[in-house]
mmCIF file of C-alpha atoms and ligand atoms in Angstrom:
data_model
loop_
_atom_site.group_PDB
_atom_site.id
_atom_site.type_symbol
_atom_site.label_atom_id
_atom_site.label_comp_id
_atom_site.label_asym_id
_atom_site.label_seq_id
_atom_site.Cartn_x
_atom_site.Cartn_y
_atom_site.Cartn_z
ATOM 1 C CA UNK A 555 36.939 107.450 133.563
ATOM 2 C CA UNK A 556 40.459 108.812 133.156
ATOM 3 C CA UNK A 557 41.573 112.187 134.429
ATOM 4 C CA UNK A 558 41.439 113.676 130.897
ATOM 5 C CA UNK A 559 37.862 112.640 130.168
ATOM 6 C CA UNK A 560 36.169 115.393 128.159
ATOM 7 C CA UNK A 561 39.474 116.941 127.060
ATOM 8 C CA UNK A 562 40.623 117.246 123.454
ATOM 9 C CA UNK A 563 44.332 116.857 122.699
ATOM 10 C CA UNK A 564 46.486 117.423 119.626
ATOM 11 C CA UNK A 565 49.761 115.501 119.428
ATOM 12 C CA UNK A 566 52.046 116.300 116.486
ATOM 13 C CA UNK A 567 54.430 113.754 114.985
ATOM 14 C CA UNK A 568 52.243 111.067 116.547
ATOM 15 C CA UNK A 569 52.514 108.479 113.777
ATOM 16 C CA UNK A 570 55.306 106.726 115.633
ATOM 17 C CA UNK A 571 57.850 106.990 118.434
ATOM 18 C CA UNK A 572 57.366 109.340 121.374
ATOM 19 C CA UNK A 573 54.375 111.062 119.755
ATOM 20 C CA UNK A 574 52.530 107.768 119.224
ATOM 21 C CA UNK A 575 53.158 106.691 122.836
ATOM 22 C CA UNK A 576 51.956 110.100 124.050
ATOM 23 C CA UNK A 577 48.802 110.025 121.912
ATOM 24 C CA UNK A 578 47.970 106.531 123.210
ATOM 25 C CA UNK A 579 48.604 107.532 126.826
ATOM 26 C CA UNK A 580 46.463 110.696 126.647
ATOM 27 C CA UNK A 581 43.677 108.666 125.006
ATOM 28 C CA UNK A 582 43.966 106.025 127.744
ATOM 29 C CA UNK A 583 43.592 108.862 130.258
ATOM 30 C CA UNK A 584 40.305 109.802 128.563
ATOM 31 C CA UNK A 585 41.163 112.536 126.045
ATOM 32 C CA UNK A 586 39.935 112.557 122.450
ATOM 33 C CA UNK A 587 43.168 112.777 120.475
ATOM 34 C CA UNK A 588 43.979 114.345 117.114
ATOM 35 C CA UNK A 589 46.932 112.347 115.828
ATOM 36 C CA UNK A 590 48.922 114.582 113.492
ATOM 37 C CA UNK A 591 51.739 113.451 111.242
ATOM 38 C CA UNK A 592 53.155 114.508 107.889
ATOM 39 C CA UNK A 593 50.836 112.197 105.944
ATOM 40 C CA UNK A 594 47.410 111.066 107.132
ATOM 41 C CA UNK A 595 48.301 107.461 106.202
ATOM 42 C CA UNK A 596 51.129 107.574 108.766
ATOM 43 C CA UNK A 597 48.625 108.199 111.565
ATOM 44 C CA UNK A 598 46.576 105.051 110.856
ATOM 45 C CA UNK A 599 48.445 102.729 113.216
ATOM 46 C CA UNK A 600 48.235 105.075 116.208
ATOM 47 C CA UNK A 601 44.573 105.886 115.538
ATOM 48 C CA UNK A 602 43.692 102.184 115.221
ATOM 49 C CA UNK A 603 45.525 101.331 118.462
ATOM 50 C CA UNK A 604 43.635 104.064 120.333
ATOM 51 C CA UNK A 605 40.277 103.008 118.903
ATOM 52 C CA UNK A 606 40.916 99.316 119.583
ATOM 53 C CA UNK A 607 41.609 100.215 123.201
ATOM 54 C CA UNK A 608 38.219 101.971 123.353
ATOM 55 C CA UNK A 609 39.502 105.527 122.934
ATOM 56 C CA UNK A 610 38.661 108.340 120.527
ATOM 57 C CA UNK A 611 41.095 109.499 117.861
ATOM 58 C CA UNK A 612 41.226 111.161 114.480
ATOM 59 C CA UNK A 613 44.214 111.140 112.134
ATOM 60 C CA UNK A 614 45.217 114.292 110.280
ATOM 61 C CA UNK A 615 48.005 114.783 107.730
ATOM 62 C CA UNK A 616 49.766 118.092 108.299
ATOM 63 C CA UNK A 617 53.262 119.508 107.896
ATOM 64 C CA UNK A 618 53.662 121.539 111.087
ATOM 65 C CA UNK A 619 56.118 123.898 109.393
ATOM 66 C CA UNK A 620 53.426 125.104 106.953
ATOM 67 C CA UNK A 621 51.094 127.774 108.360
ATOM 68 C CA UNK A 622 48.156 127.043 106.048
ATOM 69 C CA UNK A 623 48.250 123.299 106.822
ATOM 70 C CA UNK A 624 48.451 123.959 110.574
ATOM 71 C CA UNK A 625 45.490 126.330 110.450
ATOM 72 C CA UNK A 626 43.406 123.794 108.513
ATOM 73 C CA UNK A 627 44.351 120.951 110.863
ATOM 74 C CA UNK A 628 43.557 122.928 114.007
ATOM 75 C CA UNK A 629 40.250 124.100 112.536
ATOM 76 C CA UNK A 630 39.346 120.493 111.736
ATOM 77 C CA UNK A 631 40.017 119.452 115.342
ATOM 78 C CA UNK A 632 37.896 122.318 116.663
ATOM 79 C CA UNK A 633 35.093 121.530 114.168
ATOM 80 C CA UNK A 634 35.163 117.787 114.967
ATOM 81 C CA UNK A 635 35.419 118.009 118.740
ATOM 82 C CA UNK A 636 34.157 121.517 119.620
ATOM 83 C CA UNK A 637 37.207 122.631 121.615
ATOM 84 C CA UNK A 638 40.980 122.165 122.012
ATOM 85 C CA UNK A 639 42.466 121.754 125.476
ATOM 86 C CA UNK A 640 45.902 120.208 125.028
ATOM 87 C CA UNK A 641 48.694 120.645 122.480
ATOM 88 C CA UNK A 642 51.816 118.494 122.496
ATOM 89 C CA UNK A 643 54.410 119.874 120.067
ATOM 90 C CA UNK A 644 56.393 116.724 119.368
ATOM 91 C CA UNK A 645 56.991 116.516 115.575
ATOM 92 C CA UNK A 646 60.669 116.409 114.770
ATOM 93 C CA UNK A 647 63.402 115.607 112.279
ATOM 94 C CA UNK A 648 67.170 115.440 112.385
ATOM 95 C CA UNK A 649 69.652 116.564 109.735
ATOM 96 C CA UNK A 650 72.885 116.003 111.674
ATOM 97 C CA UNK A 651 76.235 117.162 110.373
ATOM 98 C CA UNK A 652 79.301 119.008 111.558
ATOM 99 C CA UNK A 653 78.991 122.745 111.007
ATOM 100 C CA UNK A 654 81.338 122.847 108.024
ATOM 101 C CA UNK A 655 79.272 120.199 106.226
ATOM 102 C CA UNK A 656 75.803 121.340 107.355
ATOM 103 C CA UNK A 657 73.845 122.794 104.466
ATOM 104 C CA UNK A 658 71.491 125.748 104.653
ATOM 105 C CA UNK A 659 68.697 123.308 103.873
ATOM 106 C CA UNK A 660 69.728 121.066 106.848
ATOM 107 C CA UNK A 661 69.556 124.135 109.068
ATOM 108 C CA UNK A 662 66.230 125.433 107.721
ATOM 109 C CA UNK A 663 64.479 122.037 107.800
ATOM 110 C CA UNK A 664 65.301 121.389 111.441
ATOM 111 C CA UNK A 665 64.557 124.916 112.642
ATOM 112 C CA UNK A 666 61.325 125.005 110.648
ATOM 113 C CA UNK A 667 59.912 121.703 111.903
ATOM 114 C CA UNK A 668 60.849 122.005 115.588
ATOM 115 C CA UNK A 669 60.796 125.720 116.284
ATOM 116 C CA UNK A 670 58.531 127.243 113.660
ATOM 117 C CA UNK A 671 56.242 124.196 113.890
ATOM 118 C CA UNK A 672 55.785 124.700 117.644
ATOM 119 C CA UNK A 673 55.205 128.424 117.053
ATOM 120 C CA UNK A 674 52.583 127.844 114.336
ATOM 121 C CA UNK A 675 50.717 125.135 116.274
ATOM 122 C CA UNK A 676 50.755 127.092 119.544
ATOM 123 C CA UNK A 677 49.602 130.243 117.796
ATOM 124 C CA UNK A 678 46.774 128.366 116.081
ATOM 125 C CA UNK A 679 45.440 126.756 119.295
ATOM 126 C CA UNK A 680 45.935 129.693 121.656
ATOM 127 C CA UNK A 681 42.768 131.538 120.603
ATOM 128 C CA UNK A 682 40.651 128.491 121.554
ATOM 129 C CA UNK A 683 42.503 128.102 124.848
ATOM 130 C CA UNK A 684 42.374 131.814 125.708
ATOM 131 C CA UNK A 685 38.625 132.003 124.992
ATOM 132 C CA UNK A 686 37.876 129.024 127.236
ATOM 133 C CA UNK A 687 40.456 130.110 129.858
ATOM 134 C CA UNK A 688 41.980 126.628 129.934
ATOM 135 C CA UNK A 689 44.840 125.002 128.133
ATOM 136 C CA UNK A 690 47.971 122.880 128.394
ATOM 137 C CA UNK A 691 50.881 123.116 125.979
ATOM 138 C CA UNK A 692 53.877 120.802 126.164
ATOM 139 C CA UNK A 693 56.884 121.395 123.910
ATOM 140 C CA UNK A 694 59.536 118.792 123.182
ATOM 141 C CA UNK A 695 63.076 119.973 123.820
ATOM 142 C CA UNK A 696 66.043 117.600 124.226
ATOM 143 C CA UNK A 697 69.221 117.097 126.205
ATOM 144 C CA UNK A 698 70.866 118.138 122.910
ATOM 145 C CA UNK A 699 69.778 121.694 123.777
ATOM 146 C CA UNK A 700 72.804 121.694 126.091
ATOM 147 C CA UNK A 701 75.095 121.069 123.102
ATOM 148 C CA UNK A 702 75.779 117.994 121.001
ATOM 149 C CA UNK A 703 78.445 117.453 118.351
ATOM 150 C CA UNK A 704 76.942 117.313 114.850
ATOM 151 C CA UNK A 705 73.655 118.893 115.918
ATOM 152 C CA UNK A 706 74.122 122.681 115.694
ATOM 153 C CA UNK A 707 70.721 123.012 114.001
ATOM 154 C CA UNK A 708 68.884 120.626 116.351
ATOM 155 C CA UNK A 709 70.554 121.974 119.493
ATOM 156 C CA UNK A 710 69.671 125.558 118.548
ATOM 157 C CA UNK A 711 66.062 124.564 117.849
ATOM 158 C CA UNK A 712 65.731 122.598 121.086
ATOM 159 C CA UNK A 713 67.208 125.395 123.232
ATOM 160 C CA UNK A 714 65.020 127.850 121.314
ATOM 161 C CA UNK A 715 62.033 125.795 122.408
ATOM 162 C CA UNK A 716 63.029 126.265 126.043
ATOM 163 C CA UNK A 717 62.913 130.070 125.678
ATOM 164 C CA UNK A 718 59.670 129.747 123.724
ATOM 165 C CA UNK A 719 58.198 127.636 126.543
ATOM 166 C CA UNK A 720 59.110 130.130 129.274
ATOM 167 C CA UNK A 721 57.799 133.064 127.250
ATOM 168 C CA UNK A 722 54.468 131.408 126.452
ATOM 169 C CA UNK A 723 54.103 130.479 130.127
ATOM 170 C CA UNK A 724 54.395 134.190 130.979
ATOM 171 C CA UNK A 725 52.070 135.392 128.198
ATOM 172 C CA UNK A 726 49.397 132.697 128.505
ATOM 173 C CA UNK A 727 49.465 132.118 132.271
ATOM 174 C CA UNK A 728 46.843 134.831 132.918
ATOM 175 C CA UNK A 729 44.451 132.775 130.769
ATOM 176 C CA UNK A 730 44.939 129.623 132.864
ATOM 177 C CA UNK A 731 47.160 128.023 130.241
ATOM 178 C CA UNK A 732 50.149 125.987 131.463
ATOM 179 C CA UNK A 733 53.139 125.760 129.137
ATOM 180 C CA UNK A 734 55.977 123.368 129.884
ATOM 181 C CA UNK A 735 58.623 121.376 128.044
ATOM 182 C CA UNK A 736 60.019 117.885 128.267
ATOM 183 C CA UNK A 737 63.665 117.361 127.368
ATOM 184 C CA UNK A 738 64.277 113.689 126.582
ATOM 185 C CA UNK A 739 67.685 112.073 126.583
ATOM 186 C CA UNK A 740 68.313 108.906 124.538
ATOM 187 C CA UNK A 741 64.938 107.358 123.722
ATOM 188 C CA UNK A 742 64.715 104.184 121.656
ATOM 189 C CA UNK A 743 62.879 105.277 118.460
ATOM 190 C CA UNK A 744 63.400 105.462 114.704
ATOM 191 C CA UNK A 745 65.176 108.781 115.281
ATOM 192 C CA UNK A 746 67.936 107.251 117.415
ATOM 193 C CA UNK A 747 68.091 104.262 115.057
ATOM 194 C CA UNK A 748 68.741 106.696 112.188
ATOM 195 C CA UNK A 749 71.522 108.332 114.227
ATOM 196 C CA UNK A 750 73.162 104.930 114.784
ATOM 197 C CA UNK A 751 72.993 104.183 111.076
ATOM 198 C CA UNK A 752 74.443 107.596 110.174
ATOM 199 C CA UNK A 753 77.518 106.989 112.323
ATOM 200 C CA UNK A 754 77.848 103.450 110.934
ATOM 201 C CA UNK A 755 76.987 101.719 114.232
ATOM 202 C CA UNK A 756 74.791 98.699 114.817
ATOM 203 C CA UNK A 757 71.618 100.127 116.473
ATOM 204 C CA UNK A 758 71.632 97.546 119.300
ATOM 205 C CA UNK A 759 75.310 98.137 120.043
ATOM 206 C CA UNK A 760 74.716 101.907 119.865
ATOM 207 C CA UNK A 761 71.966 101.612 122.505
ATOM 208 C CA UNK A 762 74.160 99.436 124.715
ATOM 209 C CA UNK A 763 76.979 101.967 124.574
ATOM 210 C CA UNK A 764 74.592 104.848 125.283
ATOM 211 C CA UNK A 765 73.119 102.980 128.276
ATOM 212 C CA UNK A 766 76.570 102.615 129.822
ATOM 213 C CA UNK A 767 76.834 106.429 130.009
ATOM 214 C CA UNK A 768 73.377 106.912 131.563
ATOM 215 C CA UNK A 769 73.141 106.890 135.386
ATOM 216 C CA UNK A 770 70.059 104.604 135.324
ATOM 217 C CA UNK A 771 71.985 102.321 132.931
ATOM 218 C CA UNK A 772 69.266 102.019 130.308
ATOM 219 C CA UNK A 773 68.038 104.013 127.336
ATOM 220 C CA UNK A 774 64.541 105.470 127.551
ATOM 221 C CA UNK A 775 61.329 104.132 126.077
ATOM 222 C CA UNK A 776 58.743 106.385 124.366
ATOM 223 C CA UNK A 777 56.423 105.643 127.310
ATOM 224 C CA UNK A 778 58.947 107.237 129.714
ATOM 225 C CA UNK A 779 58.238 110.553 127.979
ATOM 226 C CA UNK A 780 54.506 109.949 127.551
ATOM 227 C CA UNK A 781 54.167 109.414 131.316
ATOM 228 C CA UNK A 782 55.629 112.847 132.097
ATOM 229 C CA UNK A 783 53.590 114.554 129.378
ATOM 230 C CA UNK A 784 50.469 112.936 130.882
ATOM 231 C CA UNK A 785 51.394 114.488 134.240
ATOM 232 C CA UNK A 786 52.042 117.914 132.677
ATOM 233 C CA UNK A 787 48.621 118.015 131.003
ATOM 234 C CA UNK A 788 46.787 116.772 134.102
ATOM 235 C CA UNK A 789 45.416 118.752 137.020
ATOM 236 C CA UNK A 790 48.129 117.239 139.241
ATOM 237 C CA UNK A 791 50.551 119.751 137.689
ATOM 238 C CA UNK A 792 48.170 122.731 137.539
ATOM 239 C CA UNK A 793 50.672 125.008 139.362
ATOM 240 C CA UNK A 794 53.636 124.011 137.186
ATOM 241 C CA UNK A 795 54.352 126.320 134.240
ATOM 242 C CA UNK A 796 57.372 127.510 132.290
ATOM 243 C CA UNK A 797 59.427 124.476 133.331
ATOM 244 C CA UNK A 798 61.689 122.184 131.365
ATOM 245 C CA UNK A 799 61.771 118.619 132.689
ATOM 246 C CA UNK A 800 64.784 116.556 131.648
ATOM 247 C CA UNK A 801 63.845 112.901 131.208
ATOM 248 C CA UNK A 802 67.170 111.278 130.616
ATOM 249 C CA UNK A 803 67.793 108.627 133.239
ATOM 250 C CA UNK A 804 70.031 111.115 135.035
ATOM 251 C CA UNK A 805 70.525 114.866 135.376
ATOM 252 C CA UNK A 806 71.130 115.244 131.611
HETATM 253 P P1 NAP B 1134 60.531 109.842 115.267
HETATM 254 O O1 NAP B 1134 60.348 108.409 115.648
HETATM 255 O O2 NAP B 1134 61.377 110.176 114.118
HETATM 256 O O3 NAP B 1134 59.067 110.479 115.101
HETATM 257 C C1 NAP B 1134 58.909 111.808 114.683
HETATM 258 C C2 NAP B 1134 57.592 111.920 113.956
HETATM 259 O O4 NAP B 1134 57.434 113.311 113.557
HETATM 260 C C3 NAP B 1134 57.569 111.077 112.677
HETATM 261 O O5 NAP B 1134 56.361 110.379 112.577
HETATM 262 C C4 NAP B 1134 57.700 112.139 111.597
HETATM 263 O O6 NAP B 1134 57.095 111.812 110.359
HETATM 264 C C5 NAP B 1134 56.972 113.308 112.218
HETATM 265 N N1 NAP B 1134 57.290 114.549 111.527
HETATM 266 C C6 NAP B 1134 58.486 114.928 111.014
HETATM 267 N N2 NAP B 1134 58.379 116.123 110.422
HETATM 268 C C7 NAP B 1134 57.083 116.511 110.541
HETATM 269 C C8 NAP B 1134 56.372 117.641 110.128
HETATM 270 N N3 NAP B 1134 56.951 118.638 109.443
HETATM 271 N N4 NAP B 1134 55.051 117.719 110.415
HETATM 272 C C9 NAP B 1134 54.434 116.724 111.073
HETATM 273 N N5 NAP B 1134 55.062 115.621 111.511
HETATM 274 C C10 NAP B 1134 56.387 115.501 111.241
HETATM 275 O O7 NAP B 1134 61.125 110.683 116.478
HETATM 276 P P2 NAP B 1134 61.010 110.526 118.071
HETATM 277 O O8 NAP B 1134 62.283 109.975 118.551
HETATM 278 O O9 NAP B 1134 59.712 109.918 118.458
HETATM 279 O O10 NAP B 1134 61.019 112.078 118.469
HETATM 280 C C11 NAP B 1134 59.861 112.808 118.840
HETATM 281 C C12 NAP B 1134 60.300 114.161 119.394
HETATM 282 O O11 NAP B 1134 61.150 113.942 120.514
HETATM 283 C C13 NAP B 1134 61.094 114.995 118.407
HETATM 284 O O12 NAP B 1134 60.783 116.361 118.588
HETATM 285 C C14 NAP B 1134 62.530 114.725 118.825
HETATM 286 O O13 NAP B 1134 63.385 115.773 118.438
HETATM 287 C C15 NAP B 1134 62.369 114.638 120.324
HETATM 288 N N6 NAP B 1134 63.447 113.928 120.994
HETATM 289 C C16 NAP B 1134 63.730 112.620 120.710
HETATM 290 C C17 NAP B 1134 64.772 111.983 121.370
HETATM 291 C C18 NAP B 1134 65.128 110.542 121.124
HETATM 292 O O14 NAP B 1134 66.152 110.084 121.690
HETATM 293 N N7 NAP B 1134 64.382 109.800 120.345
HETATM 294 C C19 NAP B 1134 65.528 112.688 122.325
HETATM 295 C C20 NAP B 1134 65.226 114.015 122.569
HETATM 296 C C21 NAP B 1134 64.179 114.630 121.918
HETATM 297 P P3 NAP B 1134 57.965 111.133 109.183
HETATM 298 O O15 NAP B 1134 58.145 109.730 109.617
HETATM 299 O O16 NAP B 1134 57.115 111.255 107.972
HETATM 300 O O17 NAP B 1134 59.242 111.909 109.102
#
């Protein structure tokens, strides 16, 4: 039995990358996991991996920036499993560009998926968590919150998530709900591969160059983030709330 046996978790953007690693880790720790991604078909691989390993998972297609879809998805999880204990707001997109080239649509898409998506999902699950006086919410910020050329939209969203995290920790703490954030640095996923391609770099060379700037001299793996999320939703961190943990192979 893992330490999350009996718990029900929602992980958004869990079709691949950090979200998939997190969903698999929480399932390995015993939680039943709702694997959410834009399209239900995109969740199939993660769900199959969890089930093949003996875990419990359901795949749900949902755009986290759309209130009606979020409400339906959360209701389905509650109907299927009876309760919701853990929410990991991980879904994300990038629309990088320098400010003078960034379109209004680039801005809105990124803010809507990261920031509004975390708001909508947290709002939808909080009533279940408040009623049962138990819950864990983990938001996904980024080292880009501290500023990153070409990412005005993403940086604003990721720093916004830090304020959101601290505020929810204050509001939901009295109901025994812990709210924290992880702030990954360079993690080897499709997202960082897309960044390499956008700047015209070979993805492997891009990773090598990034690793040279990182104190631990390697880029991160999705599991490096999943491990910390697993800690933040476990009882080992039950007195930790409102914190942002940078996971970047160095201070930032
Ligand atoms: P990824 O490989 O691109 O995975 C993101 C997942 O989110 C994709 O499956 C994507 O689906 C899904 N998604 C996008 N928009 C969605 C929406 N509106 N509703 C539901 N799902 C949606 O990215 P990742 O690298 O694993 O990143 C995961 C999180 O970590 C993101 O919040 C990202 O900003 C953050 N992060 C990543 C890094 C890094 O270096 N990789 C660093 C710091 C923070 P589609 O494939 O259909 O788009």
